[in-house]
Amino acid sequence: LSTAAVSKKQIMGEISNLESLETVIDGELANVDKIKEKQSAQRNNKFDMVSDRINRSMEQIHRRHEDIENQISYMETKHNQELCLHNERIYKIALVHEQNLDELE
């Protein structure tokens, strides 16, 4: 009986020790989960920051592209106006020459 009682006591003690270890392990696993969540949140935050930077850069590029297109359009309009004025001058000069030729005849 005494051996059985000691063995039962030892078994109950071991069970208690195992339950304590299980509690410690559960706590450690919870800590690991928290660390994983924190790391995941940090990765997501870094990804969001990089994504935001890329989006801002793309917006700047898009605005710059529009500015360049507007400058080109302005320059084309100005060039066309200058060509029209130049053509008008040539036309007037041609009329004067034609009148001079008519007068010479």
mmCIF file of C-alpha atoms in Angstrom:
data_model
loop_
_atom_site.group_PDB
_atom_site.id
_atom_site.type_symbol
_atom_site.label_atom_id
_atom_site.label_comp_id
_atom_site.label_asym_id
_atom_site.label_seq_id
_atom_site.Cartn_x
_atom_site.Cartn_y
_atom_site.Cartn_z
ATOM 1 C CA LEU A 1 0.000 0.000 0.000
ATOM 2 C CA SER A 2 2.681 2.431 0.942
ATOM 3 C CA THR A 3 4.459 1.941 -2.394
ATOM 4 C CA ALA A 4 1.178 2.413 -4.224
ATOM 5 C CA ALA A 5 0.419 5.527 -2.174
ATOM 6 C CA VAL A 6 3.874 6.954 -2.882
ATOM 7 C CA SER A 7 3.557 6.125 -6.542
ATOM 8 C CA LYS A 8 0.103 7.729 -6.683
ATOM 9 C CA LYS A 9 1.490 10.780 -4.847
ATOM 10 C CA GLN A 10 4.435 10.918 -7.268
ATOM 11 C CA ILE A 11 2.109 10.571 -10.246
ATOM 12 C CA MET A 12 -0.171 13.330 -8.907
ATOM 13 C CA GLY A 13 2.915 15.531 -8.371
ATOM 14 C CA GLU A 14 4.136 14.847 -11.902
ATOM 15 C CA ILE A 15 0.664 15.630 -13.272
ATOM 16 C CA SER A 16 0.707 18.892 -11.324
ATOM 17 C CA ASN A 17 4.194 19.680 -12.693
ATOM 18 C CA LEU A 18 3.020 18.881 -16.232
ATOM 19 C CA GLU A 19 -0.032 21.114 -15.801
ATOM 20 C CA SER A 20 2.240 23.909 -14.578
ATOM 21 C CA LEU A 21 4.525 23.389 -17.576
ATOM 22 C CA GLU A 22 1.484 23.387 -19.842
ATOM 23 C CA THR A 23 0.426 26.746 -18.387
ATOM 24 C CA VAL A 24 3.946 28.139 -18.913
ATOM 25 C CA ILE A 25 4.029 26.794 -22.484
ATOM 26 C CA ASP A 26 0.574 28.282 -23.207
ATOM 27 C CA GLY A 27 1.866 31.636 -21.931
ATOM 28 C CA GLU A 28 4.958 31.388 -24.107
ATOM 29 C CA LEU A 29 2.848 30.449 -27.141
ATOM 30 C CA ALA A 30 0.641 33.474 -26.464
ATOM 31 C CA ASN A 31 3.794 35.635 -26.355
ATOM 32 C CA VAL A 32 4.965 34.119 -29.645
ATOM 33 C CA ASP A 33 1.558 34.886 -31.209
ATOM 34 C CA LYS A 34 1.786 38.494 -29.969
ATOM 35 C CA ILE A 35 5.286 38.814 -31.405
ATOM 36 C CA LYS A 36 4.104 37.363 -34.738
ATOM 37 C CA GLU A 37 1.168 39.786 -34.825
ATOM 38 C CA LYS A 38 3.465 42.703 -34.023
ATOM 39 C CA GLN A 39 5.935 41.662 -36.744
ATOM 40 C CA SER A 40 3.093 41.226 -39.219
ATOM 41 C CA ALA A 41 1.749 44.667 -38.334
ATOM 42 C CA GLN A 42 5.241 46.141 -38.763
ATOM 43 C CA ARG A 43 5.622 44.448 -42.161
ATOM 44 C CA ASN A 44 2.201 45.721 -43.202
ATOM 45 C CA ASN A 45 3.097 49.187 -41.958
ATOM 46 C CA LYS A 46 6.369 49.138 -43.922
ATOM 47 C CA PHE A 47 4.502 47.915 -46.992
ATOM 48 C CA ASP A 48 1.934 50.703 -46.574
ATOM 49 C CA MET A 49 4.688 53.288 -46.190
ATOM 50 C CA VAL A 50 6.468 52.080 -49.334
ATOM 51 C CA SER A 51 3.171 51.880 -51.189
ATOM 52 C CA ASP A 52 2.311 55.448 -50.141
ATOM 53 C CA ARG A 53 5.725 56.672 -51.287
ATOM 54 C CA ILE A 54 5.271 54.957 -54.641
ATOM 55 C CA ASN A 55 1.794 56.457 -55.028
ATOM 56 C CA ARG A 56 3.071 59.954 -54.197
ATOM 57 C CA SER A 57 5.904 59.533 -56.695
ATOM 58 C CA MET A 58 3.459 58.364 -59.359
ATOM 59 C CA GLU A 59 1.248 61.394 -58.671
ATOM 60 C CA GLN A 60 4.269 63.705 -58.990
ATOM 61 C CA ILE A 61 5.259 62.029 -62.250
ATOM 62 C CA HIS A 62 1.686 62.346 -63.529
ATOM 63 C CA ARG A 63 1.544 66.066 -62.605
ATOM 64 C CA ARG A 64 4.942 66.665 -64.209
ATOM 65 C CA HIS A 65 3.793 64.832 -67.326
ATOM 66 C CA GLU A 66 0.697 67.059 -67.500
ATOM 67 C CA ASP A 67 2.859 70.170 -67.015
ATOM 68 C CA ILE A 68 5.119 69.114 -69.878
ATOM 69 C CA GLU A 69 2.110 68.386 -72.120
ATOM 70 C CA ASN A 70 0.689 71.836 -71.298
ATOM 71 C CA GLN A 71 4.039 73.475 -72.077
ATOM 72 C CA ILE A 72 4.234 71.631 -75.390
ATOM 73 C CA SER A 73 0.675 72.650 -76.242
ATOM 74 C CA TYR A 74 1.444 76.283 -75.384
ATOM 75 C CA MET A 75 4.620 76.204 -77.478
ATOM 76 C CA GLU A 76 2.768 74.649 -80.429
ATOM 77 C CA THR A 77 0.059 77.327 -80.212
ATOM 78 C CA LYS A 78 2.649 80.105 -80.001
ATOM 79 C CA HIS A 79 4.583 78.614 -82.918
ATOM 80 C CA ASN A 80 1.405 78.364 -85.019
ATOM 81 C CA GLN A 81 0.559 82.004 -84.239
ATOM 82 C CA GLU A 82 4.043 83.068 -85.303
ATOM 83 C CA LEU A 83 3.696 81.055 -88.515
ATOM 84 C CA CYS A 84 0.376 82.755 -89.264
ATOM 85 C CA LEU A 85 1.929 86.207 -88.744
ATOM 86 C CA HIS A 86 4.870 85.230 -90.913
ATOM 87 C CA ASN A 87 2.555 83.960 -93.651
ATOM 88 C CA GLU A 88 0.535 87.198 -93.492
ATOM 89 C CA ARG A 89 3.732 89.234 -93.931
ATOM 90 C CA ILE A 90 4.775 87.087 -96.897
ATOM 91 C CA TYR A 91 1.299 87.512 -98.415
ATOM 92 C CA LYS A 92 1.450 91.300 -97.981
ATOM 93 C CA ILE A 93 4.953 91.421 -99.457
ATOM 94 C CA ALA A 94 3.736 89.313 -102.395
ATOM 95 C CA LEU A 95 0.828 91.729 -102.945
ATOM 96 C CA VAL A 96 3.182 94.722 -102.931
ATOM 97 C CA HIS A 97 5.482 92.966 -105.401
ATOM 98 C CA GLU A 98 2.517 92.129 -107.603
ATOM 99 C CA GLN A 99 1.382 95.755 -107.506
ATOM 100 C CA ASN A 100 4.909 96.917 -108.327
ATOM 101 C CA LEU A 101 5.046 94.540 -111.295
ATOM 102 C CA ASP A 102 1.666 95.785 -112.464
ATOM 103 C CA GLU A 103 2.885 99.383 -112.215
ATOM 104 C CA LEU A 104 6.045 98.549 -114.166
ATOM 105 C CA GLU A 105 4.035 97.085 -117.024
#
